[in-house]
Amino acid sequence: MSHQLLAAGTDGLSRDQMIRMIQNLKSDIGDEVRLLVSEIHAGSDLGVVISEDFVPIDAEGWDISRGGVSMIQFGDGVMLRAERWDDTDLGAALARFDEIHVEAGLPPSERFSDPAKALAAGSPPVAT
């Protein structure tokens, strides 16, 4: 997988569509799976770019990590689009995130120095 459109829709994803998307992901990587967000690269009112690890448990009980980068777009309180890239394609995910800002007539997204740490401490992230 180098790039995969997981979901897209102008009205947002319905509950059933979200369930189907998750079931498709689980069928690709296994029934027992955990999603761990390892880093937040960019974020705005339009969405977020994250690095994540899907950690399925194999038949023998071992954790097998599969990393990736996801861009998730929101609008009117619902998820409008989700795309996923290999973990080596962060630049492509950030470029796509900038594109959705330009399409919405907004400046390209801000990059945050360490948003997860800042939010955990109760402070707003610092743009870099």
PDB file of C-alpha atoms in Angstrom:
ATOM      1  CA  MET A   1       0.000   0.000   0.000  1.00  0.00           C
ATOM      2  CA  SER A   2       1.417   3.385  -0.913  1.00  0.00           C
ATOM      3  CA  HIS A   3      -1.817   5.424  -0.796  1.00  0.00           C
ATOM      4  CA  GLN A   4      -5.372   4.380  -0.052  1.00  0.00           C
ATOM      5  CA  LEU A   5      -8.622   6.366   0.045  1.00  0.00           C
ATOM      6  CA  LEU A   6     -10.410   4.893   3.057  1.00  0.00           C
ATOM      7  CA  ALA A   7     -13.574   6.987   2.921  1.00  0.00           C
ATOM      8  CA  ALA A   8     -15.000  10.064   1.229  1.00  0.00           C
ATOM      9  CA  GLY A   9     -18.368  11.779   1.117  1.00  0.00           C
ATOM     10  CA  THR A  10     -19.808  15.276   0.964  1.00  0.00           C
ATOM     11  CA  ASP A  11     -22.393  14.578   3.685  1.00  0.00           C
ATOM     12  CA  GLY A  12     -19.982  12.793   6.000  1.00  0.00           C
ATOM     13  CA  LEU A  13     -19.914   9.108   6.738  1.00  0.00           C
ATOM     14  CA  SER A  14     -22.940   7.454   8.212  1.00  0.00           C
ATOM     15  CA  ARG A  15     -22.596   5.090  11.145  1.00  0.00           C
ATOM     16  CA  ASP A  16     -22.964   2.089   8.797  1.00  0.00           C
ATOM     17  CA  GLN A  17     -20.313   3.459   6.424  1.00  0.00           C
ATOM     18  CA  MET A  18     -17.896   3.974   9.339  1.00  0.00           C
ATOM     19  CA  ILE A  19     -18.517   0.407  10.542  1.00  0.00           C
ATOM     20  CA  ARG A  20     -17.883  -0.981   7.029  1.00  0.00           C
ATOM     21  CA  MET A  21     -14.662   1.039   6.743  1.00  0.00           C
ATOM     22  CA  ILE A  22     -13.408  -0.294  10.090  1.00  0.00           C
ATOM     23  CA  GLN A  23     -14.430  -3.853   9.174  1.00  0.00           C
ATOM     24  CA  ASN A  24     -12.492  -3.568   5.906  1.00  0.00           C
ATOM     25  CA  LEU A  25      -9.404  -2.349   7.773  1.00  0.00           C
ATOM     26  CA  LYS A  26      -9.719  -5.144  10.309  1.00  0.00           C
ATOM     27  CA  SER A  27     -10.081  -7.779   7.582  1.00  0.00           C
ATOM     28  CA  ASP A  28      -6.824  -6.494   6.066  1.00  0.00           C
ATOM     29  CA  ILE A  29      -4.852  -6.644   9.304  1.00  0.00           C
ATOM     30  CA  GLY A  30      -6.624  -9.053  11.671  1.00  0.00           C
ATOM     31  CA  ASP A  31      -9.535  -9.306  14.084  1.00  0.00           C
ATOM     32  CA  GLU A  32      -7.714  -8.279  17.243  1.00  0.00           C
ATOM     33  CA  VAL A  33      -6.374  -4.808  16.548  1.00  0.00           C
ATOM     34  CA  ARG A  34      -5.483  -1.639  18.435  1.00  0.00           C
ATOM     35  CA  LEU A  35      -4.924   1.778  16.873  1.00  0.00           C
ATOM     36  CA  LEU A  36      -2.197   3.818  18.546  1.00  0.00           C
ATOM     37  CA  VAL A  37      -1.642   7.439  17.457  1.00  0.00           C
ATOM     38  CA  SER A  38       2.098   8.022  17.694  1.00  0.00           C
ATOM     39  CA  GLU A  39       2.360  11.607  16.410  1.00  0.00           C
ATOM     40  CA  ILE A  40       0.179  14.511  15.264  1.00  0.00           C
ATOM     41  CA  HIS A  41       1.888  16.282  12.350  1.00  0.00           C
ATOM     42  CA  ALA A  42      -0.684  18.938  11.405  1.00  0.00           C
ATOM     43  CA  GLY A  43      -4.127  19.967  12.514  1.00  0.00           C
ATOM     44  CA  SER A  44      -6.802  22.566  11.897  1.00  0.00           C
ATOM     45  CA  ASP A  45     -10.577  22.959  11.938  1.00  0.00           C
ATOM     46  CA  LEU A  46     -10.562  21.022   8.637  1.00  0.00           C
ATOM     47  CA  GLY A  47      -8.782  17.928   9.899  1.00  0.00           C
ATOM     48  CA  VAL A  48      -5.600  16.300  11.067  1.00  0.00           C
ATOM     49  CA  VAL A  49      -2.548  14.394   9.794  1.00  0.00           C
ATOM     50  CA  ILE A  50      -1.369  11.662  12.168  1.00  0.00           C
ATOM     51  CA  SER A  51       1.128   8.826  12.285  1.00  0.00           C
ATOM     52  CA  GLU A  52      -0.403   5.701  13.718  1.00  0.00           C
ATOM     53  CA  ASP A  53       0.343   2.098  14.400  1.00  0.00           C
ATOM     54  CA  PHE A  54      -2.268  -0.583  13.873  1.00  0.00           C
ATOM     55  CA  VAL A  55      -1.219  -3.316  16.255  1.00  0.00           C
ATOM     56  CA  PRO A  56      -2.925  -6.627  15.441  1.00  0.00           C
ATOM     57  CA  ILE A  57      -2.446  -9.701  17.573  1.00  0.00           C
ATOM     58  CA  ASP A  58      -1.440 -12.735  15.506  1.00  0.00           C
ATOM     59  CA  ALA A  59      -2.670 -16.295  16.116  1.00  0.00           C
ATOM     60  CA  GLU A  60       0.190 -16.932  18.550  1.00  0.00           C
ATOM     61  CA  GLY A  61      -0.559 -13.793  20.579  1.00  0.00           C
ATOM     62  CA  TRP A  62       2.322 -11.618  19.372  1.00  0.00           C
ATOM     63  CA  ASP A  63       1.882  -7.916  18.624  1.00  0.00           C
ATOM     64  CA  ILE A  64       2.714  -7.099  15.006  1.00  0.00           C
ATOM     65  CA  SER A  65       2.862  -3.352  14.353  1.00  0.00           C
ATOM     66  CA  ARG A  66       1.943  -1.782  11.012  1.00  0.00           C
ATOM     67  CA  GLY A  67       2.671   1.914  10.777  1.00  0.00           C
ATOM     68  CA  GLY A  68       1.121   4.455   8.490  1.00  0.00           C
ATOM     69  CA  VAL A  69       0.191   8.093   8.034  1.00  0.00           C
ATOM     70  CA  SER A  70      -3.448   9.166   7.835  1.00  0.00           C
ATOM     71  CA  MET A  71      -5.119  12.408   6.785  1.00  0.00           C
ATOM     72  CA  ILE A  72      -8.639  12.800   8.166  1.00  0.00           C
ATOM     73  CA  GLN A  73     -10.861  15.672   6.985  1.00  0.00           C
ATOM     74  CA  PHE A  74     -13.818  16.963   9.005  1.00  0.00           C
ATOM     75  CA  GLY A  75     -16.715  19.264   8.201  1.00  0.00           C
ATOM     76  CA  ASP A  76     -19.849  20.204  10.128  1.00  0.00           C
ATOM     77  CA  GLY A  77     -18.904  17.810  12.912  1.00  0.00           C
ATOM     78  CA  VAL A  78     -18.564  14.706  10.731  1.00  0.00           C
ATOM     79  CA  MET A  79     -15.681  12.933   9.011  1.00  0.00           C
ATOM     80  CA  LEU A  80     -15.724  13.771   5.304  1.00  0.00           C
ATOM     81  CA  ARG A  81     -12.623  11.955   4.097  1.00  0.00           C
ATOM     82  CA  ALA A  82      -9.889   9.620   5.314  1.00  0.00           C
ATOM     83  CA  GLU A  83      -6.752   8.741   3.361  1.00  0.00           C
ATOM     84  CA  ARG A  84      -3.818   6.565   4.379  1.00  0.00           C
ATOM     85  CA  TRP A  85      -0.197   6.385   3.188  1.00  0.00           C
ATOM     86  CA  ASP A  86       2.820   4.257   4.022  1.00  0.00           C
ATOM     87  CA  ASP A  87       4.727   5.611   7.006  1.00  0.00           C
ATOM     88  CA  THR A  88       7.472   6.777   4.622  1.00  0.00           C
ATOM     89  CA  ASP A  89       5.028   9.060   2.731  1.00  0.00           C
ATOM     90  CA  LEU A  90       4.469  11.773   5.359  1.00  0.00           C
ATOM     91  CA  GLY A  91       5.273  14.459   2.764  1.00  0.00           C
ATOM     92  CA  ALA A  92       2.463  13.245   0.489  1.00  0.00           C
ATOM     93  CA  ALA A  93      -0.032  13.271   3.373  1.00  0.00           C
ATOM     94  CA  LEU A  94       0.972  16.810   4.392  1.00  0.00           C
ATOM     95  CA  ALA A  95       0.739  17.980   0.761  1.00  0.00           C
ATOM     96  CA  ARG A  96      -2.787  16.539   0.508  1.00  0.00           C
ATOM     97  CA  PHE A  97      -3.698  18.259   3.795  1.00  0.00           C
ATOM     98  CA  ASP A  98      -2.471  21.574   2.352  1.00  0.00           C
ATOM     99  CA  GLU A  99      -4.575  20.907  -0.785  1.00  0.00           C
ATOM    100  CA  ILE A 100      -7.804  20.609   1.220  1.00  0.00           C
ATOM    101  CA  HIS A 101      -7.042  23.987   2.802  1.00  0.00           C
ATOM    102  CA  VAL A 102      -6.452  25.612  -0.594  1.00  0.00           C
ATOM    103  CA  GLU A 103      -9.667  23.999  -1.934  1.00  0.00           C
ATOM    104  CA  ALA A 104     -11.527  25.548   1.030  1.00  0.00           C
ATOM    105  CA  GLY A 105      -9.962  28.968   0.322  1.00  0.00           C
ATOM    106  CA  LEU A 106      -7.775  28.848   3.432  1.00  0.00           C
ATOM    107  CA  PRO A 107      -4.001  29.220   3.846  1.00  0.00           C
ATOM    108  CA  PRO A 108      -1.988  25.985   4.017  1.00  0.00           C
ATOM    109  CA  SER A 109      -2.135  24.216   7.362  1.00  0.00           C
ATOM    110  CA  GLU A 110       0.092  25.017  10.300  1.00  0.00           C
ATOM    111  CA  ARG A 111       2.744  22.565  11.464  1.00  0.00           C
ATOM    112  CA  PHE A 112       2.893  21.973  15.184  1.00  0.00           C
ATOM    113  CA  SER A 113       6.099  21.420  17.147  1.00  0.00           C
ATOM    114  CA  ASP A 114       4.617  18.843  19.552  1.00  0.00           C
ATOM    115  CA  PRO A 115       0.816  19.156  19.684  1.00  0.00           C
ATOM    116  CA  ALA A 116       0.197  15.997  21.696  1.00  0.00           C
ATOM    117  CA  LYS A 117       2.553  17.117  24.471  1.00  0.00           C
ATOM    118  CA  ALA A 118       1.143  20.665  24.435  1.00  0.00           C
ATOM    119  CA  LEU A 119      -2.454  19.460  24.618  1.00  0.00           C
ATOM    120  CA  ALA A 120      -1.640  16.999  27.405  1.00  0.00           C
ATOM    121  CA  ALA A 121      -0.185  19.901  29.404  1.00  0.00           C
ATOM    122  CA  GLY A 122      -3.290  22.006  28.736  1.00  0.00           C
ATOM    123  CA  SER A 123      -1.484  24.503  26.480  1.00  0.00           C
ATOM    124  CA  PRO A 124      -2.249  25.238  22.824  1.00  0.00           C
ATOM    125  CA  PRO A 125       0.205  23.750  20.302  1.00  0.00           C
ATOM    126  CA  VAL A 126       2.946  26.061  19.006  1.00  0.00           C
ATOM    127  CA  ALA A 127       3.103  26.509  15.232  1.00  0.00           C
ATOM    128  CA  THR A 128       6.506  26.054  13.613  1.00  0.00           C
TER     129      THR A 128
END
